[in-house]
Tab-separated table of C-alpha atoms in Angstrom:
chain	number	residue	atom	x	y	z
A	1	UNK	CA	-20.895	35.111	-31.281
A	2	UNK	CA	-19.099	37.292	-29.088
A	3	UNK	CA	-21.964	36.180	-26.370
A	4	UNK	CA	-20.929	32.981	-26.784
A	5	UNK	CA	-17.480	33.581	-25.944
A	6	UNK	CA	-18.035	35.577	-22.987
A	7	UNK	CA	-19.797	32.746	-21.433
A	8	UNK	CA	-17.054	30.441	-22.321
A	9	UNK	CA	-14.644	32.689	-20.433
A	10	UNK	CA	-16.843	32.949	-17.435
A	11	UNK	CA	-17.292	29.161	-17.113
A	12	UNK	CA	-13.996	29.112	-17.183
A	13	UNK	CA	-12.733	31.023	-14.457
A	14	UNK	CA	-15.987	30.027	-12.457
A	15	UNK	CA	-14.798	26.216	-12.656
A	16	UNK	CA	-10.662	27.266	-12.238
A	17	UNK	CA	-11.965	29.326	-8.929
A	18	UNK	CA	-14.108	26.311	-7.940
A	19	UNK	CA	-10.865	23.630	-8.412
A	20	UNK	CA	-9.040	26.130	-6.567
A	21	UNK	CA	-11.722	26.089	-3.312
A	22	UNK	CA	-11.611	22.494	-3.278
A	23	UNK	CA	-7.613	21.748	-3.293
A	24	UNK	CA	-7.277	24.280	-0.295
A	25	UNK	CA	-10.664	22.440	1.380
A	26	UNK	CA	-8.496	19.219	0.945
A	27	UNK	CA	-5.381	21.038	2.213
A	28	UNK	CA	-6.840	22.447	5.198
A	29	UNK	CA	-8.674	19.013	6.184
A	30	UNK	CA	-5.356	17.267	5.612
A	31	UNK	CA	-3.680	19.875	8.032
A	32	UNK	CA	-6.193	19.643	10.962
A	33	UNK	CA	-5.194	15.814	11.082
A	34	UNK	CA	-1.720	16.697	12.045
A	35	UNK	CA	-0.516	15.736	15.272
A	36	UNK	CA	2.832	14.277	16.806
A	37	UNK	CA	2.557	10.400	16.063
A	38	UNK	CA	0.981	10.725	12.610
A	39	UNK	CA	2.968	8.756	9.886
A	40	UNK	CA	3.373	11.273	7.046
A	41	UNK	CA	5.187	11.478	3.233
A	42	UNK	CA	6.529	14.764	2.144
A	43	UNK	CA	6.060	16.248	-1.302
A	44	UNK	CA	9.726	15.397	-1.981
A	45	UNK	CA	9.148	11.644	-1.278
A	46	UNK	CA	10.785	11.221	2.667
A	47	UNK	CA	8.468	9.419	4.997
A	48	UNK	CA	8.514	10.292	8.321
A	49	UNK	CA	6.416	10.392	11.984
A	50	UNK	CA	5.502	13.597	13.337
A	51	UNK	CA	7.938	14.520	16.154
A	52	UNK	CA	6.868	18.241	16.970
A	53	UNK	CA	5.372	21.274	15.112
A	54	UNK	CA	5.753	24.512	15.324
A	55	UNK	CA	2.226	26.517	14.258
A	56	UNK	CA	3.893	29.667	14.497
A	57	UNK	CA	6.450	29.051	12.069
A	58	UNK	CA	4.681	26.589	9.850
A	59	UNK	CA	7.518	23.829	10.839
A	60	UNK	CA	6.901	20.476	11.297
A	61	UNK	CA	9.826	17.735	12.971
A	62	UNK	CA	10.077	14.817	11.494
A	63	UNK	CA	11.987	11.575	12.989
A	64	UNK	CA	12.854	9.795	9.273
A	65	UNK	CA	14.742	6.667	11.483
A	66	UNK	CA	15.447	6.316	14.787
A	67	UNK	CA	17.353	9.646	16.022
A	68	UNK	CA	17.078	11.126	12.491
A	69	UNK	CA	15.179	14.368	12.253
A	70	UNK	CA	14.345	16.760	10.245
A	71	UNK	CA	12.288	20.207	10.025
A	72	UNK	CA	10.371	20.866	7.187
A	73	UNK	CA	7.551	23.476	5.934
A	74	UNK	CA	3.867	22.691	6.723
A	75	UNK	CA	3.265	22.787	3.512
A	76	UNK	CA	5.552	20.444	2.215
A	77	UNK	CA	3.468	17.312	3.812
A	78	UNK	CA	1.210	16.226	1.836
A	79	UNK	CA	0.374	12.903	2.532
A	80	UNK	CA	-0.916	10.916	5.421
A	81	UNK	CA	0.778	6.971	5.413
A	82	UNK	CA	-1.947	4.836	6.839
A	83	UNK	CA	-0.226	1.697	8.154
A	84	UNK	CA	-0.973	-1.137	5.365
A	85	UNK	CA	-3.678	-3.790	6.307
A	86	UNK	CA	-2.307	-7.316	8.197
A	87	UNK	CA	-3.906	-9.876	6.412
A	88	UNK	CA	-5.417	-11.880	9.117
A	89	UNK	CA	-3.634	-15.723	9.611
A	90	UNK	CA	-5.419	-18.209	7.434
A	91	UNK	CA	-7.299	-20.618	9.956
A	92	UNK	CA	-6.500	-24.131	9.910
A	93	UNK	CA	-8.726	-26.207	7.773
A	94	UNK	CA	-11.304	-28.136	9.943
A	95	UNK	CA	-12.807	-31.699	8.311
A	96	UNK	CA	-16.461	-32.312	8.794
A	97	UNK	CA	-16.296	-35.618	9.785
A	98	UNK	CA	-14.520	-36.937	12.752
A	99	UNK	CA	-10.902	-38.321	10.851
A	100	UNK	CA	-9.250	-35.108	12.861
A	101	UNK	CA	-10.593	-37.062	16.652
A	102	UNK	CA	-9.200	-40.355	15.012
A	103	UNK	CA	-5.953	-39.444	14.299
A	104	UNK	CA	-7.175	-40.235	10.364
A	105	UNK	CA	-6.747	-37.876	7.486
A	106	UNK	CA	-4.919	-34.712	7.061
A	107	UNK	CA	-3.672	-32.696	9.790
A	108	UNK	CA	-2.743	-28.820	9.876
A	109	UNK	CA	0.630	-29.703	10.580
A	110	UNK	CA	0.613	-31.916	6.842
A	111	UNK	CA	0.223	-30.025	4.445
A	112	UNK	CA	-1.962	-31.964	1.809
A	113	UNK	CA	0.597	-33.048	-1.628
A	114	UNK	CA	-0.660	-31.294	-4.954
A	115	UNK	CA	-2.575	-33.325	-7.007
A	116	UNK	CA	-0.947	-34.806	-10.235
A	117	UNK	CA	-2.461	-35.449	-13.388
A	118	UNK	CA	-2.945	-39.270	-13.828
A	119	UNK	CA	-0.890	-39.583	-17.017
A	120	UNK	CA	2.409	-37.447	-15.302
A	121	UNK	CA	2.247	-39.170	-12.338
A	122	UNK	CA	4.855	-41.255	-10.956
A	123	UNK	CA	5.963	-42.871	-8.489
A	124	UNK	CA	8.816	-41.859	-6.048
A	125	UNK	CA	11.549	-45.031	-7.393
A	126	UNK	CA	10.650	-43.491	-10.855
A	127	UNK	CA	11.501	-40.360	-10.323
A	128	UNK	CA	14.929	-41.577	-8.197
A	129	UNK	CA	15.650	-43.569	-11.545
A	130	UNK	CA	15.162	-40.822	-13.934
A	131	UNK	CA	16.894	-37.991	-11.823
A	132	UNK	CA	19.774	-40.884	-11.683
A	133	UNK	CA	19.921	-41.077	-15.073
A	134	UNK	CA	19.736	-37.483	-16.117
A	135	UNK	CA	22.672	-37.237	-13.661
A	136	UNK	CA	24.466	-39.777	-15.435
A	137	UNK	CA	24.308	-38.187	-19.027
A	138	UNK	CA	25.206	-34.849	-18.147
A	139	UNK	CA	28.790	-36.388	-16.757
């Protein structure tokens, strides 16, 4: 029994030496992409761009706005911002037949109207009329 727990204990600090190797890897390859330019969040939550650094020291200057720095540990960045993804401009919808060379049909400047269901659907007088008479309740 006391075998057993032996080998508990040395899986143990085996995997707690292991998680240990791998969070400084991680550090260390998070470090070497440092450079002045680099859009970067702090462990306290302040984003910033990478003004100057200072290897000596461990510093790093960050500009948080325009003119607004600040000097902060190394260590204390811990994550690089990676600008968020453009979604590219929806192309204007192209008919296969020729109604676009005609002048016929929908255009990308008209934007088709939603379909209605049959039974809900009314006409635009109809609508004037009950929008009228709604108005003339409420007063």
């Amino acid at each position: 029994m006391s075998i057993l727990l032996f080998v508990m204990l040395g899986v143990f600090i085996f995997m707690m030496f292991r998680r240990n190797k791998k969070t400084q890897q991680q550090q260390a390859e998070l470090q070497s992409k440092f450079g002045p330019g680099v859009e970067v969040m702090t462990s306290f939550g302040l984003f910033g761009r990478i003004v100057d650094m200072d290897e000596a020291e461990n510093k790093v200057t960050l500009e948080l706005s325009p003119g607004n720095l600040a000097t902060v540990h190394r260590q204390a960045v811990t994550k690089i911002v990676e600008p968020a993804a453009v979604p590219e401009a929806a192309a204007p919808a192209v008919p296969d037949d020729a109604s676009s060379i005609t002048g016929q049909g929908v255009t990308a400047q008209e934007p088709a109207a939603p379909a209605q269901p049959a039974e809900t659907a009314e006409t635009q007088d109809e609508t004037l009329k009950r929008l009228n008479d709604e108005g003339k309740k409420d007063s």
